[in-house]
Amino acid sequence: MPRALITGITGQDGLYLSELLLSKGYEVFGLVRGQNNPKLDVLRRVAPEVQVLTGDLTDVSSLVRILAVAQPDEIYNLGAVSFVAYSWENAALTTDVTGKGVLNMLEATRLYAGDDIEKVRFYQASSSEMFGKVQDVPQRESTLLWPRSPYGVAKVFGHYMTINYRESYGMHASSGILFNHESPRRGPEFVTRKVTMAVARIKLGLQDSLTLGNLDAKRDWGFAGDYVEAMWRMLQQPVADDYVIATGETHSIRDLLDAAFKAVGVDDWARYVEQDPRFMRPAEVDLLVGDASKAREVLGWKPAVGFDELIKLMVEADLAEQSALVH
Ligand code: NAP
Ligand code: G4F
């Protein structure tokens, strides 16, 4: 039975990846932060077979201890401060967790592997946010990185450190440069879920309006369930490498509003939506759209869920969740 360790297991991707690995017969260990993590209940409900180990990406000794217990064949480093807007207000924390946390995990992995570096495979959750002020359209693995947020800068550090461990020590370390991916498990602070929750609540008469920031930014949005499959495929390759994972389609926040309100039969959403500078960012990433042809050719990966279907399924999940709360 292969053994996997996932950091960030209580997050959106950690939950989907746990389900995927368990369905493939893996023994799954998850690093969980904090003495009473409120998201642990969801993990226990979704994937009760996961073995929980307590630690923190900023605490190297906890990582060394966890690796000694889990003895993993594969490590998926998904843990991060992942909300871009928050990263300006908490730049040092974001640097410590999202940036230096990757180095901590790589170094703990190197110590764990000892003389047998081939015994373990490492996945780093890199991000399309690293492209920032984009230098190519669409963005691919070779596109120059130009991050626009403390989060993006921290991800660039982790990305290059992962490449450095591959080149310096021969570690099987791969980075997935994942474009935005969403689901009903997405945190409510991210724009897709903020919109689908609000639309569901407006439909149910629980809320009157929705306040957003920049409506013109464009993102390449896919379904998280499809994207964790790509992570796993990367670690099954004979040689480690970096891959863009994306749908190749881009949509604005306005398109997102069209799709979400359409799912509840509303064509004219303008009367429900307000804008507030509070939700604008000091520096915006205007346009993301990825070219995932390398992943398609080498990994045989392609997304199954399209944009309209994704937003509809998120609205439907939020309608069910919000109605259950009131009834
Ligand atoms: P998420 O839902 O925000 O989950 C982040 C996870 O990181 C949570 O489990 C969180 O645990 C954990 N974490 C935070 N601080 C930690 C620390 N100090 N030590 C250990 N764990 C810590 O993020 P996601 O959407 O699943 O994304 C997974 C990864 O992919 C992240 O690295 C993210 O930056 C990256 N990524 C995401 C996307 C996307 O569109 N979703 C795209 C590209 C890259 P708590 O329960 O303790 O908060
Ligand atoms: O949903 P978002 O907060 O996601 P963002 O910043 O693109 O980051 C996500 O994707 C990255 C991959 O590219 C990940 F690495 C990262 O961890 C995270 O998962 O914002 C999307 C867009 C932005 O342009 C933002 O300015 O939506 C715009 N937006 C407009 N109004 C808003 C809002 N975003 C949020 N969160 N809230 C608003 O009210």
CSV table of C-alpha atoms and ligand atoms in Angstrom, one decimal:
chain,number,residue,atom,x,y,z
A,1,MET,CA,0.0,0.0,0.0
A,2,PRO,CA,1.6,3.3,-1.0
A,3,ARG,CA,1.8,6.0,1.7
A,4,ALA,CA,1.2,9.7,1.1
A,5,LEU,CA,1.6,12.7,3.3
A,6,ILE,CA,-0.5,15.8,2.5
A,7,THR,CA,0.1,19.2,4.1
A,8,GLY,CA,-2.9,21.6,3.8
A,9,ILE,CA,-5.2,18.6,4.1
A,10,THR,CA,-8.0,20.6,5.7
A,11,GLY,CA,-8.2,22.9,2.6
A,12,GLN,CA,-10.2,22.6,-0.6
A,13,ASP,CA,-7.5,20.6,-2.5
A,14,GLY,CA,-6.4,18.6,0.5
A,15,LEU,CA,-9.9,17.2,0.9
A,16,TYR,CA,-10.2,16.2,-2.8
A,17,LEU,CA,-6.7,14.8,-2.9
A,18,SER,CA,-7.4,12.7,0.2
A,19,GLU,CA,-10.5,11.2,-1.4
A,20,LEU,CA,-8.6,10.5,-4.7
A,21,LEU,CA,-5.6,8.8,-2.9
A,22,LEU,CA,-7.8,6.8,-0.6
A,23,SER,CA,-9.8,5.6,-3.7
A,24,LYS,CA,-6.5,4.4,-5.2
A,25,GLY,CA,-5.6,2.4,-2.1
A,26,TYR,CA,-3.1,4.8,-0.5
A,27,GLU,CA,-2.6,5.1,3.2
A,28,VAL,CA,-3.0,8.8,3.7
A,29,PHE,CA,-1.5,11.0,6.5
A,30,GLY,CA,-2.4,14.6,6.9
A,31,LEU,CA,-0.6,17.5,8.6
A,32,VAL,CA,-3.1,19.5,10.6
A,33,ARG,CA,-2.2,22.8,12.2
A,34,GLY,CA,-3.4,24.2,15.6
A,35,GLN,CA,-4.5,22.6,18.8
A,36,ASN,CA,-8.2,22.7,17.9
A,37,ASN,CA,-8.5,23.2,14.2
A,38,PRO,CA,-12.2,23.8,13.3
A,39,LYS,CA,-11.8,22.3,9.8
A,40,LEU,CA,-10.8,18.9,11.3
A,41,ASP,CA,-14.5,18.0,11.6
A,42,VAL,CA,-15.0,18.3,7.9
A,43,LEU,CA,-11.9,16.2,7.2
A,44,ARG,CA,-13.1,13.5,9.6
A,45,ARG,CA,-16.5,13.5,7.8
A,46,VAL,CA,-15.1,13.5,4.2
A,47,ALA,CA,-12.2,11.2,4.7
A,48,PRO,CA,-12.3,9.4,8.1
A,49,GLU,CA,-9.5,7.0,7.1
A,50,VAL,CA,-6.9,9.8,7.0
A,51,GLN,CA,-4.4,9.6,9.8
A,52,VAL,CA,-4.0,13.1,11.3
A,53,LEU,CA,-0.6,14.3,12.5
A,54,THR,CA,-0.1,17.7,14.2
A,55,GLY,CA,2.4,20.1,12.9
A,56,ASP,CA,3.1,23.4,11.2
A,57,LEU,CA,5.0,24.4,8.1
A,58,THR,CA,6.9,27.1,10.1
A,59,ASP,CA,8.1,24.5,12.6
A,60,VAL,CA,10.8,22.3,10.9
A,61,SER,CA,11.1,20.0,13.9
A,62,SER,CA,7.4,19.1,13.6
A,63,LEU,CA,7.9,18.3,9.9
A,64,VAL,CA,10.9,16.0,10.7
A,65,ARG,CA,8.8,14.2,13.3
A,66,ILE,CA,5.8,13.8,11.0
A,67,LEU,CA,7.9,12.4,8.2
A,68,ALA,CA,9.4,9.8,10.6
A,69,VAL,CA,6.0,8.7,11.6
A,70,ALA,CA,4.3,8.7,8.2
A,71,GLN,CA,7.2,7.3,6.2
A,72,PRO,CA,5.6,8.5,3.0
A,73,ASP,CA,6.4,7.5,-0.6
A,74,GLU,CA,4.8,10.7,-1.8
A,75,ILE,CA,4.5,14.1,-0.3
A,76,TYR,CA,2.0,16.7,-1.4
A,77,ASN,CA,2.8,20.2,-0.1
A,78,LEU,CA,-0.5,22.0,-0.3
A,79,GLY,CA,-0.3,24.0,3.0
A,80,ALA,CA,-0.2,27.8,2.5
A,81,VAL,CA,-1.6,31.1,3.4
A,82,SER,CA,-3.5,31.1,0.1
A,83,PHE,CA,-5.7,34.2,0.1
A,84,VAL,CA,-4.0,36.8,-2.1
A,85,ALA,CA,-5.8,39.8,-0.6
A,86,TYR,CA,-4.8,38.8,3.0
A,87,SER,CA,-1.2,38.5,1.9
A,88,TRP,CA,-0.7,42.3,1.7
A,89,GLU,CA,-1.9,42.7,5.3
A,90,ASN,CA,0.1,39.7,6.5
A,91,ALA,CA,3.1,39.8,4.2
A,92,ALA,CA,5.7,38.4,6.8
A,93,LEU,CA,3.4,35.5,7.8
A,94,THR,CA,2.7,34.7,4.2
A,95,THR,CA,6.4,34.7,3.5
A,96,ASP,CA,7.1,32.4,6.4
A,97,VAL,CA,4.3,29.9,5.6
A,98,THR,CA,3.8,30.0,1.8
A,99,GLY,CA,7.5,30.7,1.0
A,100,LYS,CA,9.8,29.5,3.7
A,101,GLY,CA,7.4,26.7,4.6
A,102,VAL,CA,8.3,25.1,1.3
A,103,LEU,CA,12.0,25.2,2.1
A,104,ASN,CA,11.2,23.7,5.5
A,105,MET,CA,9.3,20.8,3.9
A,106,LEU,CA,11.9,20.2,1.2
A,107,GLU,CA,14.7,20.2,3.8
A,108,ALA,CA,12.8,17.9,6.2
A,109,THR,CA,12.2,15.6,3.1
A,110,ARG,CA,15.9,15.5,2.3
A,111,LEU,CA,16.7,14.6,5.9
A,112,TYR,CA,14.0,11.9,5.9
A,113,ALA,CA,15.3,10.4,2.6
A,114,GLY,CA,18.9,10.3,3.8
A,115,ASP,CA,21.1,8.5,1.3
A,116,ASP,CA,18.1,7.1,-0.6
A,117,ILE,CA,16.7,10.3,-2.2
A,118,GLU,CA,14.8,8.2,-4.7
A,119,LYS,CA,12.6,6.8,-2.0
A,120,VAL,CA,10.3,9.8,-2.0
A,121,ARG,CA,8.4,12.0,-4.5
A,122,PHE,CA,7.5,15.6,-3.7
A,123,TYR,CA,4.7,17.8,-5.1
A,124,GLN,CA,4.8,21.6,-4.7
A,125,ALA,CA,1.5,23.6,-5.1
A,126,SER,CA,2.8,26.4,-7.3
A,127,SER,CA,0.4,29.0,-8.6
A,128,SER,CA,-0.6,31.0,-11.7
A,129,GLU,CA,-0.5,34.0,-9.4
A,130,MET,CA,3.3,33.8,-10.0
A,131,PHE,CA,2.7,35.1,-13.6
A,132,GLY,CA,1.2,38.3,-12.1
A,133,LYS,CA,1.8,41.0,-14.7
A,134,VAL,CA,1.7,38.5,-17.5
A,135,GLN,CA,4.5,38.4,-20.0
A,136,ASP,CA,2.8,35.9,-22.4
A,137,VAL,CA,-0.8,35.1,-23.3
A,138,PRO,CA,-1.6,32.3,-22.6
A,139,GLN,CA,0.9,31.6,-19.8
A,140,ARG,CA,3.0,28.4,-20.1
A,141,GLU,CA,5.9,26.8,-18.1
A,142,SER,CA,8.5,29.0,-19.8
A,143,THR,CA,6.7,32.3,-19.2
A,144,LEU,CA,8.7,34.8,-17.2
A,145,LEU,CA,7.4,35.1,-13.6
A,146,TRP,CA,6.3,38.6,-12.5
A,147,PRO,CA,4.4,38.3,-9.2
A,148,ARG,CA,2.2,41.1,-8.0
A,149,SER,CA,1.4,40.2,-4.4
A,150,PRO,CA,3.3,39.1,-1.3
A,151,TYR,CA,1.6,35.7,-1.9
A,152,GLY,CA,2.8,35.6,-5.5
A,153,VAL,CA,6.4,36.4,-4.4
A,154,ALA,CA,6.3,33.7,-1.7
A,155,LYS,CA,5.0,31.2,-4.3
A,156,VAL,CA,7.9,32.1,-6.6
A,157,PHE,CA,10.4,31.4,-3.8
A,158,GLY,CA,8.8,28.0,-3.2
A,159,HIS,CA,8.7,27.2,-6.9
A,160,TYR,CA,12.4,27.9,-7.5
A,161,MET,CA,13.4,26.2,-4.3
A,162,THR,CA,11.6,23.1,-5.4
A,163,ILE,CA,13.5,23.2,-8.8
A,164,ASN,CA,16.7,23.8,-6.8
A,165,TYR,CA,16.2,20.7,-4.7
A,166,ARG,CA,15.5,18.7,-7.9
A,167,GLU,CA,18.7,20.0,-9.5
A,168,SER,CA,21.0,20.0,-6.5
A,169,TYR,CA,20.0,16.7,-4.8
A,170,GLY,CA,18.3,14.8,-7.6
A,171,MET,CA,15.0,14.8,-5.6
A,172,HIS,CA,11.9,13.8,-7.5
A,173,ALA,CA,10.3,17.2,-6.9
A,174,SER,CA,7.6,18.5,-9.2
A,175,SER,CA,5.7,21.8,-9.2
A,176,GLY,CA,2.2,22.1,-10.5
A,177,ILE,CA,1.5,25.7,-11.7
A,178,LEU,CA,-2.2,25.5,-11.1
A,179,PHE,CA,-4.6,28.1,-12.3
A,180,ASN,CA,-7.6,29.0,-10.2
A,181,HIS,CA,-9.7,26.0,-9.3
A,182,GLU,CA,-13.0,26.0,-7.5
A,183,SER,CA,-15.7,23.8,-6.0
A,184,PRO,CA,-18.4,23.8,-3.3
A,185,ARG,CA,-15.5,23.3,-0.9
A,186,ARG,CA,-13.9,26.6,-1.9
A,187,GLY,CA,-13.4,29.0,1.0
A,188,PRO,CA,-16.0,31.8,1.1
A,189,GLU,CA,-13.4,34.5,0.9
A,190,PHE,CA,-12.6,33.6,-2.7
A,191,VAL,CA,-14.6,35.4,-5.4
A,192,THR,CA,-16.4,32.4,-7.0
A,193,ARG,CA,-17.7,31.1,-3.7
A,194,LYS,CA,-18.5,34.5,-2.4
A,195,VAL,CA,-20.6,35.0,-5.5
A,196,THR,CA,-22.3,31.6,-5.5
A,197,MET,CA,-23.1,31.8,-1.8
A,198,ALA,CA,-24.6,35.3,-2.2
A,199,VAL,CA,-26.6,34.3,-5.2
A,200,ALA,CA,-28.1,31.3,-3.3
A,201,ARG,CA,-28.9,33.6,-0.3
A,202,ILE,CA,-30.5,36.3,-2.6
A,203,LYS,CA,-32.6,33.6,-4.3
A,204,LEU,CA,-33.7,32.3,-0.8
A,205,GLY,CA,-34.5,35.9,0.4
A,206,LEU,CA,-31.7,35.7,3.0
A,207,GLN,CA,-29.6,38.6,1.5
A,208,ASP,CA,-30.4,41.7,-0.6
A,209,SER,CA,-27.1,42.5,-2.3
A,210,LEU,CA,-23.5,41.5,-2.9
A,211,THR,CA,-20.4,43.8,-2.6
A,212,LEU,CA,-17.4,43.1,-4.8
A,213,GLY,CA,-14.2,44.8,-5.9
A,214,ASN,CA,-12.7,44.7,-9.5
A,215,LEU,CA,-15.2,43.2,-11.9
A,216,ASP,CA,-12.9,43.3,-14.9
A,217,ALA,CA,-10.2,40.9,-13.8
A,218,LYS,CA,-10.1,37.6,-15.8
A,219,ARG,CA,-9.3,34.2,-14.5
A,220,ASP,CA,-8.9,30.7,-15.9
A,221,TRP,CA,-11.3,28.8,-13.6
A,222,GLY,CA,-11.4,25.0,-13.4
A,223,PHE,CA,-12.8,22.4,-11.1
A,224,ALA,CA,-10.7,21.4,-8.1
A,225,GLY,CA,-11.6,17.7,-8.4
A,226,ASP,CA,-10.0,17.6,-11.9
A,227,TYR,CA,-6.9,19.4,-10.7
A,228,VAL,CA,-5.9,17.0,-7.9
A,229,GLU,CA,-5.8,14.2,-10.5
A,230,ALA,CA,-3.1,16.2,-12.3
A,231,MET,CA,-1.1,16.5,-9.0
A,232,TRP,CA,-1.1,12.7,-8.6
A,233,ARG,CA,-0.2,12.1,-12.3
A,234,MET,CA,2.9,14.3,-11.9
A,235,LEU,CA,4.3,12.1,-9.1
A,236,GLN,CA,3.7,8.9,-11.2
A,237,GLN,CA,6.1,10.2,-13.9
A,238,PRO,CA,9.6,8.6,-14.1
A,239,VAL,CA,11.2,12.1,-14.2
A,240,ALA,CA,10.1,15.1,-12.1
A,241,ASP,CA,9.1,18.3,-13.9
A,242,ASP,CA,6.9,21.4,-13.8
A,243,TYR,CA,3.4,21.6,-15.4
A,244,VAL,CA,0.8,24.3,-16.1
A,245,ILE,CA,-2.6,23.0,-15.1
A,246,ALA,CA,-5.4,25.1,-16.6
A,247,THR,CA,-8.5,25.0,-18.8
A,248,GLY,CA,-7.3,27.4,-21.5
A,249,GLU,CA,-10.4,29.5,-21.2
A,250,THR,CA,-10.6,32.9,-19.4
A,251,HIS,CA,-13.6,34.7,-17.9
A,252,SER,CA,-14.1,38.0,-16.1
A,253,ILE,CA,-15.9,38.5,-12.8
A,254,ARG,CA,-18.8,39.9,-14.9
A,255,ASP,CA,-19.0,36.5,-16.7
A,256,LEU,CA,-18.9,34.8,-13.3
A,257,LEU,CA,-21.9,36.9,-12.2
A,258,ASP,CA,-23.7,36.2,-15.5
A,259,ALA,CA,-23.3,32.4,-15.0
A,260,ALA,CA,-24.2,32.4,-11.3
A,261,PHE,CA,-27.3,34.6,-11.5
A,262,LYS,CA,-28.4,32.6,-14.6
A,263,ALA,CA,-28.3,29.5,-12.5
A,264,VAL,CA,-31.2,30.9,-10.4
A,265,GLY,CA,-33.0,32.4,-13.4
A,266,VAL,CA,-31.9,36.1,-13.0
A,267,ASP,CA,-30.6,37.8,-16.2
A,268,ASP,CA,-30.1,41.3,-14.9
A,269,TRP,CA,-27.7,41.0,-11.9
A,270,ALA,CA,-26.7,44.8,-11.9
A,271,ARG,CA,-29.4,45.6,-9.4
A,272,TYR,CA,-28.0,43.2,-6.8
A,273,VAL,CA,-24.3,44.0,-7.1
A,274,GLU,CA,-22.4,46.9,-5.5
A,275,GLN,CA,-18.7,47.7,-5.8
A,276,ASP,CA,-16.5,48.9,-2.9
A,277,PRO,CA,-12.9,50.0,-3.0
A,278,ARG,CA,-12.3,47.9,0.1
A,279,PHE,CA,-12.2,44.8,-2.1
A,280,MET,CA,-9.8,46.3,-4.7
A,281,ARG,CA,-6.1,45.2,-4.4
A,282,PRO,CA,-3.0,47.3,-4.3
A,283,ALA,CA,-1.8,45.6,-7.4
A,284,GLU,CA,-4.1,43.4,-9.6
A,285,VAL,CA,-3.4,40.4,-11.8
A,286,ASP,CA,-5.6,41.4,-14.7
A,287,LEU,CA,-5.6,38.4,-17.0
A,288,LEU,CA,-4.8,34.7,-16.4
A,289,VAL,CA,-5.2,32.0,-19.0
A,290,GLY,CA,-3.1,28.9,-19.1
A,291,ASP,CA,-1.7,26.7,-21.8
A,292,ALA,CA,-1.8,23.2,-20.4
A,293,SER,CA,-0.6,21.4,-23.6
A,294,LYS,CA,2.5,20.0,-21.8
A,295,ALA,CA,0.2,18.4,-19.1
A,296,ARG,CA,-2.1,17.1,-21.9
A,297,GLU,CA,0.8,15.5,-23.8
A,298,VAL,CA,2.9,14.1,-21.0
A,299,LEU,CA,0.4,13.4,-18.2
A,300,GLY,CA,-2.6,12.7,-20.4
A,301,TRP,CA,-4.5,15.2,-18.3
A,302,LYS,CA,-7.4,17.4,-19.4
A,303,PRO,CA,-10.2,19.0,-17.4
A,304,ALA,CA,-13.6,17.4,-17.4
A,305,VAL,CA,-15.8,20.2,-15.9
A,306,GLY,CA,-16.3,23.4,-17.9
A,307,PHE,CA,-16.9,27.0,-16.6
A,308,ASP,CA,-20.8,27.1,-16.8
A,309,GLU,CA,-21.1,23.6,-15.3
A,310,LEU,CA,-18.7,24.5,-12.5
A,311,ILE,CA,-20.6,27.7,-11.5
A,312,LYS,CA,-24.0,26.0,-11.7
A,313,LEU,CA,-22.9,23.1,-9.5
A,314,MET,CA,-21.5,25.6,-7.0
A,315,VAL,CA,-24.7,27.6,-6.9
A,316,GLU,CA,-26.8,24.4,-6.5
A,317,ALA,CA,-24.6,23.2,-3.6
A,318,ASP,CA,-24.9,26.6,-1.9
A,319,LEU,CA,-28.7,26.6,-2.4
A,320,ALA,CA,-28.9,23.2,-0.7
A,321,GLU,CA,-26.5,24.3,2.1
A,322,GLN,CA,-28.3,27.6,2.8
A,323,SER,CA,-31.8,26.1,2.7
A,324,ALA,CA,-30.6,23.3,5.1
A,325,LEU,CA,-29.4,26.1,7.5
A,326,VAL,CA,-32.8,27.8,7.6
A,327,HIS,CA,-35.0,24.8,7.7
B,1,NAP,P1,-6.9,26.4,1.1
B,1,NAP,O1,-8.2,25.9,1.0
B,1,NAP,O2,-6.7,27.9,1.5
B,1,NAP,O3,-6.0,25.5,2.1
B,1,NAP,C1,-4.8,25.9,2.6
B,1,NAP,C2,-4.4,24.9,3.6
B,1,NAP,O4,-3.1,25.3,4.2
B,1,NAP,C3,-5.3,24.7,4.8
B,1,NAP,O5,-5.4,23.3,5.0
B,1,NAP,C4,-4.6,25.3,5.9
B,1,NAP,O6,-4.8,24.7,7.2
B,1,NAP,C5,-3.1,25.1,5.6
B,1,NAP,N1,-2.2,25.9,6.3
B,1,NAP,C6,-2.2,27.3,6.4
B,1,NAP,N2,-1.2,27.7,7.2
B,1,NAP,C7,-0.5,26.6,7.5
B,1,NAP,C8,0.7,26.3,8.3
B,1,NAP,N3,1.3,27.3,8.9
B,1,NAP,N4,1.1,25.1,8.5
B,1,NAP,C9,0.5,24.0,7.9
B,1,NAP,N5,-0.6,24.2,7.1
B,1,NAP,C10,-1.1,25.4,7.0
B,1,NAP,O7,-6.1,26.3,-0.3
B,1,NAP,P2,-6.4,25.4,-1.6
B,1,NAP,O8,-7.3,26.1,-2.4
B,1,NAP,O9,-6.8,24.0,-1.1
B,1,NAP,O10,-5.0,25.4,-2.2
B,1,NAP,C11,-4.0,24.4,-1.9
B,1,NAP,C12,-2.7,24.9,-2.3
B,1,NAP,O11,-2.6,25.2,-3.7
B,1,NAP,C13,-2.2,26.1,-1.6
B,1,NAP,O12,-0.8,26.1,-1.4
B,1,NAP,C14,-2.6,27.2,-2.6
B,1,NAP,O13,-1.7,28.4,-2.4
B,1,NAP,C15,-2.3,26.5,-3.9
B,1,NAP,N6,-3.0,27.0,-5.1
B,1,NAP,C16,-4.4,27.0,-5.0
B,1,NAP,C17,-5.0,27.4,-6.2
B,1,NAP,C18,-6.6,27.5,-6.2
B,1,NAP,O14,-7.1,28.0,-7.1
B,1,NAP,N7,-7.2,26.8,-5.2
B,1,NAP,C19,-4.4,27.7,-7.4
B,1,NAP,C20,-3.0,27.6,-7.3
B,1,NAP,C21,-2.3,27.2,-6.2
B,1,NAP,P3,-5.8,25.4,8.3
B,1,NAP,O15,-7.0,24.4,8.4
B,1,NAP,O16,-5.0,25.3,9.5
B,1,NAP,O17,-6.1,26.8,7.9
B,2,G4F,O1,-11.0,34.5,-5.9
B,2,G4F,P1,-9.8,35.3,-5.7
B,2,G4F,O2,-9.6,35.9,-4.3
B,2,G4F,O3,-8.5,34.5,-6.3
B,2,G4F,P2,-7.1,34.9,-6.7
B,2,G4F,O4,-6.6,36.2,-6.1
B,2,G4F,O5,-7.0,34.8,-8.2
B,2,G4F,O6,-6.2,33.7,-6.1
B,2,G4F,C1,-6.6,32.4,-6.1
B,2,G4F,O7,-6.0,31.8,-7.3
B,2,G4F,C2,-4.6,31.7,-7.3
B,2,G4F,C3,-4.2,31.1,-8.6
B,2,G4F,O8,-4.1,32.0,-9.6
B,2,G4F,C4,-4.2,30.9,-6.1
B,2,G4F,F1,-2.8,30.7,-6.1
B,2,G4F,C5,-4.6,31.6,-4.8
B,2,G4F,O9,-4.2,30.8,-3.7
B,2,G4F,C6,-6.1,31.7,-4.8
B,2,G4F,O10,-6.7,30.4,-4.8
B,2,G4F,O11,-9.8,36.6,-6.7
B,2,G4F,C7,-10.0,36.4,-8.1
B,2,G4F,C8,-10.3,37.8,-8.7
B,2,G4F,C9,-9.2,38.9,-8.4
B,2,G4F,O12,-8.9,39.6,-9.5
B,2,G4F,C10,-10.0,39.8,-7.4
B,2,G4F,O13,-9.5,41.2,-7.5
B,2,G4F,O14,-11.5,38.3,-8.3
B,2,G4F,C11,-11.4,39.7,-8.0
B,2,G4F,N1,-12.4,40.1,-7.0
B,2,G4F,C12,-13.3,41.1,-7.2
B,2,G4F,N2,-14.1,41.3,-6.2
B,2,G4F,C13,-12.6,39.6,-5.8
B,2,G4F,C14,-13.6,40.4,-5.2
B,2,G4F,N3,-11.9,38.7,-5.1
B,2,G4F,C15,-12.4,38.4,-3.8
B,2,G4F,N4,-11.7,37.4,-3.1
B,2,G4F,N5,-13.4,39.1,-3.3
B,2,G4F,C16,-14.1,40.1,-3.9
B,2,G4F,O15,-15.0,40.7,-3.4
